[in-house]
GROMACS .gro file of C-alpha atoms in nm:
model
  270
    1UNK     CA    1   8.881  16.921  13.191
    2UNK     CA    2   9.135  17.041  13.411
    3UNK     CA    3   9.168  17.468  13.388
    4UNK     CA    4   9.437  17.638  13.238
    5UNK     CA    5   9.647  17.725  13.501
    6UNK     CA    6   9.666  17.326  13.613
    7UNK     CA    7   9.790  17.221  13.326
    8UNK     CA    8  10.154  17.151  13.258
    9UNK     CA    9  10.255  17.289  12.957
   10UNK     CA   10  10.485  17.088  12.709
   11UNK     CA   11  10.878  17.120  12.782
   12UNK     CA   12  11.045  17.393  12.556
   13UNK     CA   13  11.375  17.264  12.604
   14UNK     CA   14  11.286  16.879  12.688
   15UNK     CA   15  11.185  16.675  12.909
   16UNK     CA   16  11.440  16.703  13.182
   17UNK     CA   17  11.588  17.090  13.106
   18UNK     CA   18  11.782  17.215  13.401
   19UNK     CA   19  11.818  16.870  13.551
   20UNK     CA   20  12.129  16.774  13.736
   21UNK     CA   21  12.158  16.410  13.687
   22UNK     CA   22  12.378  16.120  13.759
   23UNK     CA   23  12.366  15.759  13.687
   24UNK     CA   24  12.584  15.487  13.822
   25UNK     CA   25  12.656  15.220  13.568
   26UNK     CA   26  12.602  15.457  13.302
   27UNK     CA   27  12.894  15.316  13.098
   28UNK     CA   28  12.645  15.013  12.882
   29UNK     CA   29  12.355  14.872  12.859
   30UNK     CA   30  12.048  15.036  13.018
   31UNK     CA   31  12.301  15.269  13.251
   32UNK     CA   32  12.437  15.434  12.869
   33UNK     CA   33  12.067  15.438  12.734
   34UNK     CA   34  12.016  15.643  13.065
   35UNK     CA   35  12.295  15.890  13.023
   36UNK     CA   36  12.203  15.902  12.638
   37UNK     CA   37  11.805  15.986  12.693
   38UNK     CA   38  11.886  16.221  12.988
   39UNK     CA   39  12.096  16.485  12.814
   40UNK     CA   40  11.878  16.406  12.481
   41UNK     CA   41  11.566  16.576  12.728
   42UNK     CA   42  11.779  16.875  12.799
   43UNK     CA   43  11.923  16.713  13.139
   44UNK     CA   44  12.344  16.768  13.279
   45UNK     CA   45  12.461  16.421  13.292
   46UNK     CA   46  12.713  16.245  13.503
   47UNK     CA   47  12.834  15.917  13.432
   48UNK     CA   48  12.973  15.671  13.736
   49UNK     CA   49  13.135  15.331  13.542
   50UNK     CA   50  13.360  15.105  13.686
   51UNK     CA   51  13.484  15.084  13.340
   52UNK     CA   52  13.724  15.351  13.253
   53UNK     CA   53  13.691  15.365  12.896
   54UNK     CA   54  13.345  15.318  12.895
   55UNK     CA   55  13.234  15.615  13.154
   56UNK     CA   56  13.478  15.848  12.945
   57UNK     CA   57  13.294  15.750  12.593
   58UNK     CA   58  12.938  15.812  12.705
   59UNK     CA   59  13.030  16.126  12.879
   60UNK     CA   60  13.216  16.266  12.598
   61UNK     CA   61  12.876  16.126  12.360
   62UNK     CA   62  12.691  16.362  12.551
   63UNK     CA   63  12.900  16.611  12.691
   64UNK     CA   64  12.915  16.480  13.002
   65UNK     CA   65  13.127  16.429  13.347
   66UNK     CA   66  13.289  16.084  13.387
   67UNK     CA   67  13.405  15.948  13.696
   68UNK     CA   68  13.568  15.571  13.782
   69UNK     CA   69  13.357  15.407  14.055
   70UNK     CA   70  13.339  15.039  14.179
   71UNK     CA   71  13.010  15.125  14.369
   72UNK     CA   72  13.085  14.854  14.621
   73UNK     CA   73  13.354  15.077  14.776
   74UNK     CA   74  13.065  15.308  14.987
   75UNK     CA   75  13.326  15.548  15.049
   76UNK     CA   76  13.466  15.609  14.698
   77UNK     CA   77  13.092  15.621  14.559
   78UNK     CA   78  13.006  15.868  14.852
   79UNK     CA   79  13.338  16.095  14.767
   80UNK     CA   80  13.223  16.047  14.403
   81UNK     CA   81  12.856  16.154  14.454
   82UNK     CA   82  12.958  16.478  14.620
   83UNK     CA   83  13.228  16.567  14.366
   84UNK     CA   84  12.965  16.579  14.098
   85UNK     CA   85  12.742  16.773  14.306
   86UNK     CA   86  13.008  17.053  14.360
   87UNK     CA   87  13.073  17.051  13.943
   88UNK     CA   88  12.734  17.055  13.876
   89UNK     CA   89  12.620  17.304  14.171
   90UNK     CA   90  12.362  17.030  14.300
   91UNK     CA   91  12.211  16.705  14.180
   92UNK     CA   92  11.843  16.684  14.113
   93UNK     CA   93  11.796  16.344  13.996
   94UNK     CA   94  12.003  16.015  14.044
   95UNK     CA   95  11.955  15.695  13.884
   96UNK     CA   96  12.110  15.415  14.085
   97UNK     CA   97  12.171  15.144  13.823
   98UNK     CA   98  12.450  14.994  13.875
   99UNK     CA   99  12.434  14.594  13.950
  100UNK     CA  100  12.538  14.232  13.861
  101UNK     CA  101  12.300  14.020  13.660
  102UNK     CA  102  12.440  13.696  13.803
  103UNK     CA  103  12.249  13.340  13.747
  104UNK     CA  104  12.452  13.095  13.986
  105UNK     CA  105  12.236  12.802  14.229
  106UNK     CA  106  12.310  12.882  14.535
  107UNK     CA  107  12.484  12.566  14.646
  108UNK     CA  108  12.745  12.637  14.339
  109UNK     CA  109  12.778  12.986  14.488
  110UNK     CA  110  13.114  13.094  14.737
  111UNK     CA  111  13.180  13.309  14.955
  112UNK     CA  112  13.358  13.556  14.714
  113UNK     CA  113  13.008  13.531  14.443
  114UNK     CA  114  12.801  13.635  14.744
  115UNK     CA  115  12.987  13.892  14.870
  116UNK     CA  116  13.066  14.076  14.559
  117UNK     CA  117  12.648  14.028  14.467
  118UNK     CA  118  12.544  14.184  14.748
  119UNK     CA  119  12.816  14.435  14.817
  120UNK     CA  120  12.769  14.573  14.407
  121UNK     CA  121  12.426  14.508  14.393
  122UNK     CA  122  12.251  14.609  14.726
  123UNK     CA  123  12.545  14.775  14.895
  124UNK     CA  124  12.634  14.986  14.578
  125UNK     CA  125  12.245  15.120  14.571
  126UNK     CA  126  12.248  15.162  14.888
  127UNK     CA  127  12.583  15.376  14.912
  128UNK     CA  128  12.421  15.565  14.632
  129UNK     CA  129  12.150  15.632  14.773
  130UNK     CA  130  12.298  15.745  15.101
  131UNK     CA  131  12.542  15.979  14.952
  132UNK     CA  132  12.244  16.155  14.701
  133UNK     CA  133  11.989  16.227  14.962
  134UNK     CA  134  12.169  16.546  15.130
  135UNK     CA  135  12.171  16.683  14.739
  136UNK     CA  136  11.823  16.571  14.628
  137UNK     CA  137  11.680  16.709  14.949
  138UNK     CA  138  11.814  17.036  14.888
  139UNK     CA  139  11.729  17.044  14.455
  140UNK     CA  140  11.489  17.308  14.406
  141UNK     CA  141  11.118  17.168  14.363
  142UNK     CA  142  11.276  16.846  14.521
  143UNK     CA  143  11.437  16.544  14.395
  144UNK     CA  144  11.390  16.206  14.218
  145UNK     CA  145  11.598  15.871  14.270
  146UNK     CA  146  11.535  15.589  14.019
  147UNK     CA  147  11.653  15.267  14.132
  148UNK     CA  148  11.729  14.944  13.953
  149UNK     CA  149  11.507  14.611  14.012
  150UNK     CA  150  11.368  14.345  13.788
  151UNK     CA  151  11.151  14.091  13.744
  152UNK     CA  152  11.345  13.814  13.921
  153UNK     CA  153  11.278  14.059  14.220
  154UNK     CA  154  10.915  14.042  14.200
  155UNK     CA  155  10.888  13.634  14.091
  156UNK     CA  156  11.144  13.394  14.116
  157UNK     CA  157  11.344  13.239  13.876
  158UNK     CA  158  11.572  12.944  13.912
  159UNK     CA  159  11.969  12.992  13.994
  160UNK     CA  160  11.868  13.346  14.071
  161UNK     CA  161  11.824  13.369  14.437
  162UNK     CA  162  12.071  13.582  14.578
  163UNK     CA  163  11.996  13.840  14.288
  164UNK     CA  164  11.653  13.819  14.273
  165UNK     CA  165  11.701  13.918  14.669
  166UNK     CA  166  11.875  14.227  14.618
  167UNK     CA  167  11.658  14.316  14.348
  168UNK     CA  168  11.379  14.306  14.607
  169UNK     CA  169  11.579  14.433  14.908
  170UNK     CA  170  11.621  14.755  14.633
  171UNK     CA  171  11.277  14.794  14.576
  172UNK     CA  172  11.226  14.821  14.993
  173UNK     CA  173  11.458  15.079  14.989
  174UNK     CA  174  11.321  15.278  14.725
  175UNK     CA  175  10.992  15.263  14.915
  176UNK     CA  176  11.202  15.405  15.253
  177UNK     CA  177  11.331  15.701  15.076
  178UNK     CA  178  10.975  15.765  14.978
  179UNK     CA  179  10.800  15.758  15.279
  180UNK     CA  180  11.101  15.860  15.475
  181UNK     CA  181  11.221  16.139  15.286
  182UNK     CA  182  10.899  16.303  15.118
  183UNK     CA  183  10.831  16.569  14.989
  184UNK     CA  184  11.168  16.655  14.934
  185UNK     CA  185  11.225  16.383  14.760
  186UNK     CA  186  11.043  16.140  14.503
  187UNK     CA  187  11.211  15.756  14.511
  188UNK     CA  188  11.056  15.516  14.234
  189UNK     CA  189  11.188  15.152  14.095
  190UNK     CA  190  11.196  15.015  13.749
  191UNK     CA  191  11.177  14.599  13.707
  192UNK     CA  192  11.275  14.522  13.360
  193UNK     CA  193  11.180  14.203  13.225
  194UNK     CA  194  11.422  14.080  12.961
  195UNK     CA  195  11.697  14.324  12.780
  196UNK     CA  196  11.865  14.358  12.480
  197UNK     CA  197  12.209  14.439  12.621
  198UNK     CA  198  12.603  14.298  12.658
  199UNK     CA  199  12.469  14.093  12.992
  200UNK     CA  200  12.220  13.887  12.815
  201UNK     CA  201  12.384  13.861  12.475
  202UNK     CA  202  12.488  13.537  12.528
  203UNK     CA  203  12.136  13.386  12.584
  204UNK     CA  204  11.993  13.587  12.294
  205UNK     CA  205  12.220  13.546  12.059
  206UNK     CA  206  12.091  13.182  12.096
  207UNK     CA  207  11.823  13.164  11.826
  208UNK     CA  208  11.650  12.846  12.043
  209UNK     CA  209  11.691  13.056  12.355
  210UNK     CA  210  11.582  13.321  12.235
  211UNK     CA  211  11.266  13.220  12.075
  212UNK     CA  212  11.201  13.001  12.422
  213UNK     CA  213  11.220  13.402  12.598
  214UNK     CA  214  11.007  13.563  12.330
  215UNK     CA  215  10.776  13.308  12.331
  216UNK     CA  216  10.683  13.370  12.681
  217UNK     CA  217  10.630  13.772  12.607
  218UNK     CA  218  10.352  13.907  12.576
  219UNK     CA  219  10.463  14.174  12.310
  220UNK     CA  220  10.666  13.909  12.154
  221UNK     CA  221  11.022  14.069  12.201
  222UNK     CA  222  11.274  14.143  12.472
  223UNK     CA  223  11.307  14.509  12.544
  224UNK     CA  224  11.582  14.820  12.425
  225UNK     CA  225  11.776  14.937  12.671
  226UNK     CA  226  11.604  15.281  12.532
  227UNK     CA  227  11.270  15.191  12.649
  228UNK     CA  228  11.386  15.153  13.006
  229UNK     CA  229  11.564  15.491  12.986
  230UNK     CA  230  11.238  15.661  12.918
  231UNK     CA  231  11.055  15.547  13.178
  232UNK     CA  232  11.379  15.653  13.409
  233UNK     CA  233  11.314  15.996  13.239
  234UNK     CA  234  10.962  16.039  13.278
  235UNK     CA  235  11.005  15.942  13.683
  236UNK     CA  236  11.263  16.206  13.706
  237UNK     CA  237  11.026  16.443  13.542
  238UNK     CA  238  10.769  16.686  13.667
  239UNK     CA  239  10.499  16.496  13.445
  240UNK     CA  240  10.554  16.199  13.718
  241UNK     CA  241  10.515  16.449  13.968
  242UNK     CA  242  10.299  16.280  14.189
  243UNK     CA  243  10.481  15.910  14.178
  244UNK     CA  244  10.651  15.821  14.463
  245UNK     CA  245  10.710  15.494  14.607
  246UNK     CA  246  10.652  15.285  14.318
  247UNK     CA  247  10.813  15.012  14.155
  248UNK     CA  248  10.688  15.014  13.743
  249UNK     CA  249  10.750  14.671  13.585
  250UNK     CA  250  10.870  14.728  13.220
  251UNK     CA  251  10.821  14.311  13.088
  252UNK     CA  252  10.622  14.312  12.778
  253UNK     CA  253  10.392  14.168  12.922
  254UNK     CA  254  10.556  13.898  13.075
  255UNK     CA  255  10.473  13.858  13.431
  256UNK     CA  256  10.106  13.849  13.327
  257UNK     CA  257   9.937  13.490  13.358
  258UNK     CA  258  10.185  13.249  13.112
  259UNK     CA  259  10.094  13.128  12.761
  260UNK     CA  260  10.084  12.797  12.949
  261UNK     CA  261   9.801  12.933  13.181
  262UNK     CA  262   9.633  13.063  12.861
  263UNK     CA  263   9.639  12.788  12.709
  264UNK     CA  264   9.494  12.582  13.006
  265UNK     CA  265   9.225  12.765  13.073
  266UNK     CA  266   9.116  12.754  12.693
  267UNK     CA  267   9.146  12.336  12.724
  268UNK     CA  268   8.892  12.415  13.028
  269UNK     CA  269   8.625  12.590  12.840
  270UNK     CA  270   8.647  12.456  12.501
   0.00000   0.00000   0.00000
C-alpha cells in the first residue's frame, strides 16, 4: 500500500482542470472526440481544422478557440500555435492529430499524393511539434504532446506504404521529444486500430466489409472515436505521470496473433 501522502487524490474538477490544450484536426473524427473529452475533464481547448466550419462548431460545442490551419504550411501552424498560447497564457498539452488516412499502391501514387501525404501527415506533426515545445517546456509541472500513429505504422498493410511510413516516422519523433526534451516535457503516441469515423465510413458502411474487419477483432468491433480521446486524456494527465516515450496501441485486440493463427494452431493440437 502506497502512504497517504503518495497517493493522488481523485480530480475535483476533472481530469484535465487547468489544462491548456490544443489539438490539430480537432474539427471530426477522433480530433472532435479530442476537443469534446478535453474540456468535458475540465481542460481550455483549442481547436486547429483546416475546415472552417468545422473548427468553429466544435469550439463553440465546448467553448472553445478556433483557428483555420492547413498544418502542411509549417509557418502558418507555427504562427497559429503561438497565437493560442498568448490567448490562453501558455499551452500545457498538445495533441498533434492531424493527418491523411490515404490507401493508394504506390506505383498508382504521383508526385502531388506523395507530397501532400508526407507534407500533412509527417510535416504537419512535425511543424506542430516544433512550434509547441518552447510552450510545453515552460507549462508549470511540465508538458504532454500526444501524437497520432496507427496500426499500419506498427504492421503493414497493403496500398498503405507511404502512410503506414509516416505513421512510424511519427512514432520516432514522439520518442525524440521524450528523450530529448525530458523532464520538461512528456511525448507519448496512440496507434488506433480501426475507427468509427467520416474517413472509414465508406468501408464500414459496407456490411461484407465490415464484418470481414470485425471479424479479425479481437473485441469484435471497430473502435469510437471517444475511446481514443480518453486515452489522449489520460496521457495528458498527471495519473500518466510517469509515461513518456510510449506508443499505446488502441486495436481491440487486433494486432494480437490472427483468428487464422488461432485457428491453425488448434488444427495442430487437436
Amino acid at each position: 500500500m502506497l502512504a497517504q501522502a503518495d497517493q493522488l487524490d481523485p480530480p475535483a474538477r476533472g481530469l484535465l482542470a487547468g489544462q491548456l490544450a490544443l489539438v490539430t484536426g480537432g474539427g471530426g473524427g477522433i480530433g472532435r472526440a479530442a476537443v469534446v473529452r478535453f474540456a468535458a475533464e475540465g481542460a481550455t481547448v483549442a481547436v486547429l481544422d483546416i475546415d472552417h466550419d468545422a473548427a468553429h462548431a466544435t469550439a463553440d460545442a465546448v467553448g472553445g478557440l478556433a483557428l483555420v490551419v492547413d498544418v502542411a504550411d509549417t509557418r502558418a501552424v507555427a504562427a497559429a500555435v503561438d497565437e493560442v498560447a498568448r490567448e490562453f497564457g501558455g499551452l500545457t498539452a498538445i495533441v498533434a492529430n492531424a493527418g491523411l488516412g490515404v490507401s493508394i499502391p504506390i506505383d498508382r501514387m504521383s508526385d502531388d499524393d506523395y507530397e501532400r501525404i508526407v507534407a500533412v501527415n509527417l510535416g504537419g506533426t512535425f511543424a506542430t511539434i516544433r512550434a509547441a515545445l518552447p510552450h510545453l517546456r515552460q507549462a508549470p509541472g511540465g508538458g504532454s504532446l500526444v501524437t497520432m500513429s496507427g496500426t499500419t505504422g506498427l504492421r503493414p498493410a497493403r496500398g498503405e506504404g507511404l502512410y503506414g511510413g509516416t505513421k512510424a516516422a511519427i512514432e520516432m519523433l514522439t520518442k525524440d521529444v521524450a528523450l530529448s526534451y525530458a523532464p520538461e516535457v512528456r511525448a507519448n503516441c496512440v496507434a488506433p486500430g480501426y475507427v468509427a469515423t467520416r474517413l472509414t465510413a465508406p468501408l464500414l458502411e459496407n456490411g461484407v466489409a465490415r464484418e470481414h474487419v470485425e471479424s479479425r477483432i479481437p473485441l469484435g468491433r471497430v473502435a469510437r472515436p471517444d475511446e481514443v480521446a480518453c486515452v489522449m486524456a489520460f496521457l495528458c494527465s498527471r495519473y500518466a505521470s510517469y509515461v513518456t516515450g510510449r506508443t499505446i496501441v488502441i486495436d481491440g485486440g487486433s494486432l494480437l496473433p490472427s483468428h487464422q493463427s488461432d485457428e491453425l494452431i488448434r488444427a495442430r493440437h487437436g
